[in-house]
Amino acid sequence: MKFENQPSYSLGQRSPSSKEVLPGEGGVNVTLVSQSTLGEINRGRVLQALYDNGPKSRAELARLAGVNRTTITGIVQPMIEEGLLVEGDAVPSDFKGGKPARPIYFNPEAPMLGAVLLLPGRIQTCLVTLSGEIKALRKAQFDPRGDRDAFLTIMKDTLSATLSQANRAPFGIGIASGGMIDSDNGVILAVNLAPVLTGLPLVDILQEHYALPVVIDHHPRALLVGDRWFGPGRGQQTFAAIYTGEVLGGAFYIDGRVYRGLAGSGGELGHTVVQIDGELCNCGKHGCWETVAALPWLRREAAQMGFEEPESITAARLVNEAAEGSKAADDLLDRYARNVAFGILNLQQTLSLNSYVLHGDIAGGGDIAAERVRQHVEQLVRKRPNQEISITVNGIGEGHTALRGAAGLVLSSHLKLVI
């Protein structure tokens, strides 16, 4: 499937000449931002203001941005003409005798965003509107240790079934993938639990097949973008997302930007060491955070403690059994929360992020599990004056958050939305 007749949207098309580079002292280059790039940044900031605040009139956007109404009109009018934004019906102005305001928001008829969630053995695909609605959701399974061609056939069939529901060519496709990701080159470097994906240049493959822009990033980073767009991270300038499941991962949002590190290598939190000479991890090192704060550890502990059906133990089940009076469930839940807290403690001591959003299994324990984690962090951390540490769960659900985050990757990369 190829989308040959794509609309000629100019937003965010990256230009190799958008920056001028001047030689600096000591061989360091000084990068200047061109006028066209400034325009892209301003468009992105207006879009972010709409995501954070909902529909706003030109006058309200001008007040939020600290500029005059004419400047805002110069930014939003081309986006209205292109069909990205739309003006609503006029409403009375907040100011006495003022001109009736027309709220501006995302056009429901604008092209949508393709999104893929790729985890060991599982694929989810959907379309996401610019206002965050999920449509045309498809699910499929694949053999994580099977044949690569078979996997690609399943991937393309599932994604094609989703994209066929789009009335217009989507802006692009965003992929949230488990494993070690080279986000700069669009390659899945390694997935311990799904060797069929290791070394897969998925971005090039899908771009050639669909003739659409494709971006990929680490699954926890997509969760973070989903948090920033529609979840507890909305409007925040600094926070982290923490995911626990069969593996453990995380991502950072620092001073208004997603932190990726070299080629997307930042955020491999599961393989930070919390226990010197500890248990052997899948990565080959000992004592990784993942070895004591993910589901495999939790279920082994449950088996040793004599829980019935330990293979089905989750944070949610522990919370429920503890509420029914099980001391064993309460003790195991507390140990699990403490192990999660140890990694967050190190992040807090290093980066002082102060706000953490839980995902995956630990988030399944809801506010009770989150509060247990927070209490342990509070007890362990070296507090600073007036420092408040927030640990919450994203109630939207991991799958939808990651898919929205994958769509957000497209927004960030191709519409210059600053996330």
Coordinates of N, CA, C and O in Angstrom, one line a residue, residues 13-77:
Q13 N 8.3 19.9 7.3 CA 9.2 19.2 6.4 C 10.6 19.6 6.6 O 10.9 20.8 6.4
R14 N 11.5 18.7 7.0 CA 12.8 19.1 7.4 C 13.6 19.5 6.2 O 13.7 18.8 5.2
S15 N 14.3 20.7 6.3 CA 15.1 21.2 5.2 C 16.5 21.1 5.6 O 16.9 21.6 6.7
P16 N 17.4 20.6 4.7 CA 18.8 20.5 5.1 C 19.4 21.9 5.2 O 20.5 22.1 5.7
S17 N 18.8 22.9 4.6 CA 19.3 24.2 4.6 C 18.7 25.1 5.6 O 18.8 26.3 5.6
S18 N 17.9 24.5 6.6 CA 17.2 25.3 7.6 C 18.1 26.0 8.6 O 17.7 26.8 9.4
K19 N 19.4 25.5 8.7 CA 20.3 26.1 9.7 C 21.6 26.4 9.0 O 22.1 25.8 8.0
E20 N 22.2 27.5 9.4 CA 23.5 27.9 9.0 C 24.5 27.6 10.0 O 24.3 27.9 11.2
V21 N 25.6 26.9 9.7 CA 26.6 26.5 10.6 C 27.9 27.3 10.4 O 28.4 27.3 9.3
L22 N 28.3 28.0 11.4 CA 29.5 28.8 11.4 C 30.6 28.1 12.2 O 30.3 27.6 13.2
P23 N 31.9 28.2 11.7 CA 32.9 27.6 12.5 C 33.2 28.4 13.8 O 33.2 29.6 13.8
G24 N 33.4 27.7 14.9 CA 33.6 28.4 16.2 C 35.0 28.1 16.6 O 35.8 27.4 16.0
E25 N 35.4 28.7 17.8 CA 36.7 28.5 18.3 C 36.9 27.0 18.7 O 36.0 26.4 19.2
G26 N 38.1 26.6 18.6 CA 38.5 25.2 19.0 C 37.8 24.1 18.2 O 37.7 23.0 18.7
G27 N 37.4 24.5 17.0 CA 36.8 23.5 16.2 C 35.3 23.2 16.5 O 34.7 22.3 15.9
V28 N 34.7 24.0 17.4 CA 33.3 23.8 17.8 C 32.4 24.6 16.8 O 32.7 25.8 16.7
N29 N 31.4 24.0 16.2 CA 30.5 24.7 15.3 C 29.5 25.5 16.1 O 29.0 25.0 17.1
V30 N 29.1 26.6 15.6 CA 28.0 27.4 16.2 C 26.8 27.4 15.2 O 27.0 27.7 14.0
T31 N 25.7 26.9 15.7 CA 24.5 26.7 14.8 C 23.6 27.9 15.0 O 23.2 28.2 16.1
L32 N 23.3 28.5 13.8 CA 22.3 29.6 13.8 C 21.0 29.1 13.3 O 20.9 28.2 12.4
V33 N 19.9 29.6 13.8 CA 18.5 29.2 13.4 C 18.0 30.1 12.4 O 18.0 31.3 12.6
S34 N 17.6 29.6 11.2 CA 17.1 30.4 10.1 C 15.7 30.9 10.4 O 15.0 30.4 11.3
Q35 N 15.3 31.9 9.6 CA 13.9 32.4 9.8 C 12.9 31.4 9.6 O 11.8 31.4 10.3
S36 N 13.1 30.5 8.6 CA 12.1 29.5 8.3 C 11.9 28.5 9.5 O 10.8 28.1 9.8
T37 N 13.1 28.2 10.1 CA 13.0 27.3 11.3 C 12.3 28.0 12.4 O 11.6 27.3 13.2
L38 N 12.6 29.3 12.6 CA 11.9 30.0 13.7 C 10.4 29.9 13.5 O 9.6 29.7 14.4
G39 N 9.9 30.0 12.2 CA 8.5 29.9 11.9 C 8.0 28.5 12.3 O 6.9 28.4 12.8
E40 N 8.7 27.5 12.0 CA 8.3 26.1 12.3 C 8.2 26.0 13.9 O 7.3 25.3 14.4
I41 N 9.2 26.5 14.6 CA 9.1 26.4 16.0 C 7.9 27.2 16.6 O 7.2 26.6 17.5
N42 N 7.6 28.3 16.0 CA 6.4 29.1 16.5 C 5.2 28.3 16.2 O 4.2 28.3 17.1
R43 N 5.1 27.7 15.1 CA 3.9 26.9 14.8 C 3.8 25.8 15.8 O 2.7 25.5 16.3
G44 N 4.9 25.1 16.1 CA 4.9 24.0 17.0 C 4.4 24.5 18.4 O 3.7 23.8 19.1
R45 N 4.8 25.7 18.8 CA 4.5 26.1 20.1 C 3.0 26.5 20.2 O 2.3 26.3 21.2
V46 N 2.4 27.0 19.1 CA 1.0 27.3 19.1 C 0.2 25.9 19.2 O -0.8 25.8 19.9
L47 N 0.7 24.9 18.4 CA 0.0 23.6 18.5 C 0.1 23.1 19.9 O -0.9 22.5 20.4
Q48 N 1.3 23.2 20.5 CA 1.4 22.7 21.9 C 0.5 23.4 22.9 O -0.1 22.8 23.7
A49 N 0.3 24.7 22.7 CA -0.6 25.5 23.5 C -2.0 25.0 23.4 O -2.8 24.9 24.4
L50 N -2.4 24.6 22.2 CA -3.8 24.0 22.0 C -3.9 22.6 22.6 O -4.9 22.3 23.2
Y51 N -2.8 21.8 22.5 CA -2.9 20.5 23.2 C -3.0 20.7 24.7 O -3.7 20.0 25.4
D52 N -2.3 21.6 25.3 CA -2.2 21.8 26.7 C -3.5 22.5 27.3 O -3.9 22.2 28.4
N53 N -4.1 23.4 26.5 CA -5.1 24.2 27.0 C -6.5 24.1 26.4 O -7.5 24.7 26.8
G54 N -6.6 23.3 25.3 CA -7.9 23.1 24.6 C -8.1 24.2 23.6 O -7.2 25.1 23.4
P55 N -9.3 24.3 23.0 CA -9.6 25.3 22.0 C -9.4 26.7 22.6 O -9.9 27.0 23.7
K56 N -8.8 27.6 21.9 CA -8.5 29.0 22.3 C -8.7 29.9 21.1 O -8.4 29.6 20.0
S57 N -9.1 31.1 21.4 CA -9.2 32.1 20.4 C -7.9 32.7 20.1 O -6.9 32.5 20.8
R58 N -7.8 33.5 19.0 CA -6.6 34.2 18.7 C -6.1 35.1 19.9 O -4.9 35.1 20.2
A59 N -7.0 35.8 20.4 CA -6.7 36.7 21.6 C -6.2 35.9 22.7 O -5.2 36.3 23.4
E60 N -6.8 34.8 23.0 CA -6.3 33.9 24.2 C -4.9 33.3 23.9 O -4.1 33.3 24.8
L61 N -4.7 32.9 22.6 CA -3.4 32.4 22.3 C -2.3 33.5 22.4 O -1.2 33.2 22.8
A62 N -2.7 34.7 22.0 CA -1.8 35.8 22.1 C -1.4 36.1 23.5 O -0.2 36.3 23.8
R63 N -2.4 36.0 24.4 CA -2.1 36.3 25.8 C -1.2 35.1 26.4 O -0.2 35.4 27.1
L64 N -1.5 33.9 26.0 CA -0.6 32.8 26.5 C 0.8 32.9 26.0 O 1.8 32.5 26.7
A65 N 1.0 33.4 24.7 CA 2.3 33.4 24.1 C 3.0 34.7 24.4 O 4.2 34.9 24.2
G66 N 2.3 35.7 25.0 CA 2.9 37.0 25.2 C 3.2 37.8 24.0 O 4.2 38.6 24.0
V67 N 2.4 37.6 22.9 CA 2.6 38.4 21.7 C 1.3 39.1 21.3 O 0.2 38.8 22.0
N68 N 1.3 39.9 20.3 CA 0.0 40.5 19.9 C -0.8 39.6 19.0 O -0.3 38.6 18.4
R69 N -2.1 40.0 18.8 CA -3.0 39.1 18.1 C -2.6 39.0 16.6 O -2.8 37.9 16.0
T70 N -2.0 40.0 16.1 CA -1.6 40.0 14.6 C -0.5 38.9 14.4 O -0.6 38.2 13.4
T71 N 0.4 38.8 15.4 CA 1.4 37.7 15.3 C 0.8 36.3 15.3 O 1.2 35.5 14.5
I72 N -0.2 36.1 16.2 CA -0.8 34.8 16.3 C -1.6 34.5 15.0 O -1.6 33.4 14.4
T73 N -2.3 35.5 14.4 CA -3.0 35.3 13.2 C -2.1 34.9 12.1 O -2.4 34.0 11.3
G74 N -0.9 35.5 12.0 CA 0.1 35.2 11.0 C 0.6 33.7 11.1 O 1.0 33.1 10.2
I75 N 0.5 33.2 12.4 CA 0.9 31.8 12.6 C -0.2 30.8 12.3 O -0.1 29.8 11.6
V76 N -1.4 31.1 12.8 CA -2.5 30.1 12.7 C -3.3 30.2 11.4 O -3.8 29.2 10.9
Q77 N -3.3 31.3 10.7 CA -4.1 31.4 9.5 C -3.6 30.5 8.4 O -4.5 29.8 7.8

